[in-house]
């Protein structure tokens, strides 16, 4: 079995996934939207990498928003 964690909280969702060695997709529309988006409002890989690095966490994937 494989697990993919989906979350928007760097200090909770993403850190929890990292602690369990699960793959994780960061969703940039949540509480860290400002830290992960550029001036144009779109997901910024550079800003996201900075935010992840500052907290000592990592995400295998990222997406702008989640809908179903």
PDB file of C-alpha atoms in Angstrom:
ATOM      1  CA  UNK A   1       0.000   0.000   0.000  1.00  0.00           C
ATOM      2  CA  UNK A   2       1.077   3.556  -0.713  1.00  0.00           C
ATOM      3  CA  UNK A   3      -0.087   6.655   1.066  1.00  0.00           C
ATOM      4  CA  UNK A   4      -0.246  10.163  -0.353  1.00  0.00           C
ATOM      5  CA  UNK A   5      -0.882  12.908   2.166  1.00  0.00           C
ATOM      6  CA  UNK A   6      -2.627  16.049   0.911  1.00  0.00           C
ATOM      7  CA  UNK A   7      -2.276  19.160   3.014  1.00  0.00           C
ATOM      8  CA  UNK A   8      -1.813  22.896   3.267  1.00  0.00           C
ATOM      9  CA  UNK A   9      -0.156  23.184   6.680  1.00  0.00           C
ATOM     10  CA  UNK A  10       3.638  23.153   6.543  1.00  0.00           C
ATOM     11  CA  UNK A  11       4.032  22.716  10.298  1.00  0.00           C
ATOM     12  CA  UNK A  12       1.263  20.127  10.639  1.00  0.00           C
ATOM     13  CA  UNK A  13       0.210  18.277   7.477  1.00  0.00           C
ATOM     14  CA  UNK A  14       3.554  18.378   5.683  1.00  0.00           C
ATOM     15  CA  UNK A  15       5.673  17.791   8.802  1.00  0.00           C
ATOM     16  CA  UNK A  16       3.412  14.899   9.836  1.00  0.00           C
ATOM     17  CA  UNK A  17       3.764  13.281   6.423  1.00  0.00           C
ATOM     18  CA  UNK A  18       7.542  13.741   6.561  1.00  0.00           C
ATOM     19  CA  UNK A  19       7.668  12.200  10.041  1.00  0.00           C
ATOM     20  CA  UNK A  20       5.802   9.136   8.764  1.00  0.00           C
ATOM     21  CA  UNK A  21       7.888   8.961   5.573  1.00  0.00           C
ATOM     22  CA  UNK A  22       4.782   9.417   3.403  1.00  0.00           C
ATOM     23  CA  UNK A  23       4.706  11.171   0.046  1.00  0.00           C
ATOM     24  CA  UNK A  24       2.954  14.510   0.291  1.00  0.00           C
ATOM     25  CA  UNK A  25       1.332  17.038  -2.012  1.00  0.00           C
ATOM     26  CA  UNK A  26       1.253  20.608  -0.738  1.00  0.00           C
ATOM     27  CA  UNK A  27      -1.904  22.568  -1.616  1.00  0.00           C
ATOM     28  CA  UNK A  28      -1.113  26.265  -1.998  1.00  0.00           C
ATOM     29  CA  UNK A  29      -4.642  27.615  -1.502  1.00  0.00           C
ATOM     30  CA  UNK A  30      -4.621  27.156   2.267  1.00  0.00           C
ATOM     31  CA  UNK A  31      -3.017  28.818   5.241  1.00  0.00           C
ATOM     32  CA  UNK A  32       0.389  29.144   3.571  1.00  0.00           C
ATOM     33  CA  UNK A  33      -0.944  30.624   0.327  1.00  0.00           C
ATOM     34  CA  UNK A  34       0.843  33.934   0.823  1.00  0.00           C
ATOM     35  CA  UNK A  35       4.170  32.219   1.574  1.00  0.00           C
ATOM     36  CA  UNK A  36       3.948  29.990  -1.496  1.00  0.00           C
ATOM     37  CA  UNK A  37       2.555  32.282  -4.178  1.00  0.00           C
ATOM     38  CA  UNK A  38       4.237  34.929  -6.271  1.00  0.00           C
ATOM     39  CA  UNK A  39       3.110  38.488  -6.965  1.00  0.00           C
ATOM     40  CA  UNK A  40       0.893  37.149  -9.771  1.00  0.00           C
ATOM     41  CA  UNK A  41      -1.013  34.968  -7.291  1.00  0.00           C
ATOM     42  CA  UNK A  42       0.244  31.727  -8.823  1.00  0.00           C
ATOM     43  CA  UNK A  43       2.212  29.008  -7.083  1.00  0.00           C
ATOM     44  CA  UNK A  44       5.869  30.042  -7.005  1.00  0.00           C
ATOM     45  CA  UNK A  45       8.338  27.142  -6.841  1.00  0.00           C
ATOM     46  CA  UNK A  46      11.002  29.463  -5.422  1.00  0.00           C
ATOM     47  CA  UNK A  47       8.774  30.873  -2.667  1.00  0.00           C
ATOM     48  CA  UNK A  48       7.442  27.412  -1.832  1.00  0.00           C
ATOM     49  CA  UNK A  49      10.940  25.948  -1.621  1.00  0.00           C
ATOM     50  CA  UNK A  50      11.957  28.799   0.679  1.00  0.00           C
ATOM     51  CA  UNK A  51       8.956  28.244   2.957  1.00  0.00           C
ATOM     52  CA  UNK A  52       9.569  24.487   3.083  1.00  0.00           C
ATOM     53  CA  UNK A  53      13.284  24.920   3.723  1.00  0.00           C
ATOM     54  CA  UNK A  54      12.734  27.461   6.509  1.00  0.00           C
ATOM     55  CA  UNK A  55      10.641  24.865   8.344  1.00  0.00           C
ATOM     56  CA  UNK A  56      12.881  21.902   7.566  1.00  0.00           C
ATOM     57  CA  UNK A  57      10.205  19.975   5.659  1.00  0.00           C
ATOM     58  CA  UNK A  58       9.752  18.788   2.087  1.00  0.00           C
ATOM     59  CA  UNK A  59       6.937  17.940  -0.305  1.00  0.00           C
ATOM     60  CA  UNK A  60       7.212  15.680  -3.314  1.00  0.00           C
ATOM     61  CA  UNK A  61       4.415  17.490  -5.129  1.00  0.00           C
ATOM     62  CA  UNK A  62       2.587  20.829  -5.057  1.00  0.00           C
ATOM     63  CA  UNK A  63      -0.634  22.106  -6.548  1.00  0.00           C
ATOM     64  CA  UNK A  64      -2.357  25.481  -6.612  1.00  0.00           C
ATOM     65  CA  UNK A  65      -5.734  24.300  -5.363  1.00  0.00           C
ATOM     66  CA  UNK A  66      -7.733  21.214  -4.603  1.00  0.00           C
ATOM     67  CA  UNK A  67     -11.242  20.705  -5.881  1.00  0.00           C
ATOM     68  CA  UNK A  68     -13.544  17.794  -6.550  1.00  0.00           C
TER      69      UNK A  68
END
